[in-house]
CSV table of C-alpha atoms in Angstrom, one decimal:
chain,number,residue,atom,x,y,z
A,7,MET,CA,-207.2,-12.4,-73.7
A,8,LYS,CA,-207.1,-14.8,-70.8
A,9,ARG,CA,-205.8,-17.5,-73.2
A,10,MET,CA,-202.9,-15.3,-74.3
A,11,GLY,CA,-201.9,-14.7,-70.6
A,12,ALA,CA,-202.0,-18.4,-69.9
A,13,VAL,CA,-199.9,-19.1,-73.0
A,14,ALA,CA,-197.4,-16.4,-71.9
A,15,VAL,CA,-197.1,-18.0,-68.4
A,16,VAL,CA,-196.6,-21.5,-69.8
A,17,LEU,CA,-193.9,-20.2,-72.2
A,18,ALA,CA,-192.1,-18.4,-69.4
A,19,LEU,CA,-192.2,-21.5,-67.2
A,20,TRP,CA,-191.0,-23.7,-70.1
A,21,SER,CA,-188.2,-21.2,-70.8
A,22,ALA,CA,-187.1,-21.2,-67.2
A,23,ILE,CA,-187.0,-25.0,-67.1
A,24,ALA,CA,-185.1,-25.1,-70.4
A,25,CYS,CA,-182.5,-22.6,-69.0
A,26,ALA,CA,-182.2,-24.6,-65.7
A,27,GLU,CA,-181.3,-27.8,-67.7
A,28,GLU,CA,-178.5,-25.9,-69.6
A,29,LEU,CA,-176.7,-24.6,-66.5
A,30,THR,CA,-174.3,-27.1,-64.9
A,31,CYS,CA,-172.3,-26.4,-61.7
A,32,THR,CA,-169.3,-28.6,-60.9
A,33,LEU,CA,-166.9,-28.6,-58.0
A,34,ALA,CA,-163.4,-30.2,-58.4
A,35,LEU,CA,-160.3,-30.4,-56.2
A,36,ASP,CA,-156.8,-30.3,-57.5
A,37,ARG,CA,-155.8,-33.1,-55.0
A,38,PRO,CA,-157.8,-35.5,-52.9
A,39,LYS,CA,-155.4,-35.5,-49.9
A,40,VAL,CA,-153.4,-32.9,-48.0
A,41,ALA,CA,-151.6,-32.6,-44.7
A,42,PRO,CA,-152.6,-30.1,-42.0
A,43,GLY,CA,-151.3,-26.6,-42.8
A,44,LYS,CA,-151.1,-27.4,-46.5
A,45,GLN,CA,-153.4,-26.1,-49.3
A,46,ALA,CA,-155.7,-27.5,-51.9
A,47,GLN,CA,-157.4,-25.7,-54.7
A,48,LEU,CA,-161.2,-25.9,-55.2
A,49,THR,CA,-162.6,-25.0,-58.6
A,50,LEU,CA,-166.3,-24.2,-59.2
A,51,THR,CA,-167.2,-24.3,-62.9
A,52,VAL,CA,-170.5,-23.0,-64.1
A,53,ALA,CA,-171.2,-24.2,-67.6
A,54,GLY,CA,-173.9,-22.5,-69.5
A,55,ALA,CA,-173.5,-18.9,-68.3
A,56,ALA,CA,-170.8,-16.3,-68.2
A,57,GLY,CA,-170.5,-13.8,-65.4
A,58,VAL,CA,-172.2,-15.9,-62.6
A,59,PRO,CA,-171.2,-14.3,-59.3
A,60,ALA,CA,-169.0,-16.4,-56.9
A,61,PRO,CA,-171.1,-18.0,-54.2
A,62,ASP,CA,-170.0,-18.2,-50.6
A,63,MET,CA,-168.6,-21.5,-49.6
A,64,PRO,CA,-170.1,-23.2,-46.5
A,65,PHE,CA,-168.2,-23.0,-43.2
A,66,ILE,CA,-166.6,-26.3,-42.4
A,67,THR,CA,-164.8,-26.7,-39.1
A,68,GLY,CA,-161.3,-27.9,-39.7
A,69,LEU,CA,-161.0,-26.2,-43.1
A,70,ASP,CA,-160.3,-22.5,-44.1
A,71,ILE,CA,-162.0,-21.9,-47.5
A,72,ARG,CA,-161.4,-18.6,-49.1
A,73,PHE,CA,-162.3,-17.1,-52.5
A,74,GLN,CA,-159.2,-16.6,-54.6
A,75,ARG,CA,-160.2,-15.4,-58.1
A,76,THR,CA,-162.6,-15.6,-61.0
A,77,SER,CA,-161.0,-16.6,-64.3
A,78,PRO,CA,-161.5,-14.2,-67.2
A,79,PRO,CA,-164.9,-14.7,-68.8
A,80,ALA,CA,-165.2,-17.5,-71.4
A,81,ALA,CA,-168.0,-18.1,-73.8
A,82,GLY,CA,-170.8,-19.7,-71.8
A,83,GLU,CA,-168.7,-20.5,-68.7
A,84,THR,CA,-167.7,-19.1,-65.4
A,85,VAL,CA,-164.8,-20.5,-63.3
A,86,HIS,CA,-164.3,-19.5,-59.6
A,87,THR,CA,-161.2,-20.7,-57.6
A,88,TYR,CA,-161.1,-21.1,-53.9
A,89,ARG,CA,-158.1,-21.8,-51.6
A,90,ILE,CA,-158.5,-24.4,-48.9
A,91,VAL,CA,-156.1,-24.6,-46.0
A,92,ALA,CA,-156.4,-27.8,-43.9
A,93,LYS,CA,-156.4,-27.1,-40.2
A,94,ALA,CA,-157.2,-30.5,-38.7
A,95,VAL,CA,-156.9,-34.2,-39.6
A,96,GLY,CA,-160.2,-35.7,-40.9
A,97,THR,CA,-162.3,-36.4,-44.0
A,98,TYR,CA,-164.3,-33.5,-45.2
A,99,GLU,CA,-167.3,-33.3,-47.6
A,100,ILE,CA,-167.4,-30.0,-49.4
A,101,GLY,CA,-170.7,-29.2,-51.0
A,102,PRO,CA,-173.2,-29.4,-52.5
A,103,VAL,CA,-172.9,-25.6,-52.9
A,104,ALA,CA,-175.9,-23.4,-53.7
A,105,VAL,CA,-175.2,-21.2,-56.8
A,106,PRO,CA,-177.9,-18.6,-57.2
A,107,TYR,CA,-178.3,-17.2,-60.7
A,108,GLY,CA,-181.1,-15.7,-62.8
A,109,GLY,CA,-183.8,-16.2,-60.1
A,110,ALA,CA,-183.0,-19.9,-59.7
A,111,VAL,CA,-180.7,-21.8,-57.3
A,112,TYR,CA,-178.4,-24.4,-58.8
A,113,ARG,CA,-176.5,-27.1,-56.8
A,114,THR,CA,-173.1,-28.5,-57.3
A,115,ASN,CA,-171.8,-31.9,-56.7
A,116,ALA,CA,-170.0,-32.7,-53.4
A,117,VAL,CA,-166.2,-33.4,-53.3
A,118,MET,CA,-164.2,-35.2,-50.5
A,119,LEU,CA,-161.0,-33.9,-49.1
A,120,GLU,CA,-158.9,-36.1,-46.8
A,121,VAL,CA,-156.5,-34.4,-44.4
A,122,THR,CA,-153.9,-36.9,-43.1
A,123,LYS,CA,-150.7,-36.4,-41.1
A,124,ALA,CA,-148.6,-37.8,-44.0
A,125,ALA,CA,-150.5,-37.5,-47.2
A,126,PRO,CA,-149.1,-39.9,-49.8
A,127,ASP,CA,-148.5,-37.3,-52.5
A,128,LEU,CA,-146.5,-35.3,-50.0
A,129,LEU,CA,-144.2,-38.1,-49.0
A,130,ALA,CA,-142.1,-37.9,-52.1
A,131,ALA,CA,-141.7,-34.1,-51.6
A,132,ALA,CA,-140.5,-34.7,-48.0
A,133,ALA,CA,-137.8,-37.2,-49.0
A,134,PRO,CA,-134.3,-35.8,-48.7
A,135,ALA,CA,-132.9,-34.4,-51.9
A,136,ALA,CA,-129.4,-35.1,-53.2
A,137,GLU,CA,-126.8,-33.2,-51.2
A,138,PHE,CA,-126.5,-29.7,-52.4
A,139,THR,CA,-123.3,-27.7,-52.2
A,140,VAL,CA,-123.0,-24.1,-53.0
A,141,ALA,CA,-119.6,-24.5,-54.6
A,142,ASP,CA,-121.0,-26.7,-57.3
A,143,HIS,CA,-123.5,-24.1,-58.4
A,144,ILE,CA,-122.1,-20.6,-57.8
A,145,TYR,CA,-119.1,-19.0,-59.5
A,146,LEU,CA,-118.0,-15.6,-58.3
A,147,ALA,CA,-115.4,-13.3,-60.0
A,148,PHE,CA,-114.1,-10.1,-58.5
A,149,GLU,CA,-112.3,-7.4,-60.4
A,150,LEU,CA,-110.7,-4.8,-58.2
A,151,PRO,CA,-109.6,-1.5,-59.5
A,152,LYS,CA,-105.9,-0.7,-59.4
A,153,THR,CA,-105.1,2.0,-56.8
A,154,PRO,CA,-101.7,3.6,-56.4
């Protein structure tokens, strides 16, 4: 009887280890640089399990990180999206983030976000556009009723 109990414990531990190896948690940013007041999107992908609850992100002075949404469930994957608003110039490390699931705690990778006064990917957007005139793009026609 003791032998069966020991075998059950060993199988349970082996099963937990096997499940831990299958679950992978990854952080990714949609852009590596932003300017103060601008946003970046942080994605947490959990491969190996659907329906994993969204973990709280750590508080980081200079960044405002807020949960945005969880994508519809996919087979064996959970995707959570967070919005980051940069408040101050600096280089920030986000993560590793603890993801509790199924009695275990998994850790993500860390990602770096650089907040600069003039982020290179924003310079092109700040360049003046070609001159725009309303007359070139809008046509109005009025038809007035005849009144005696």
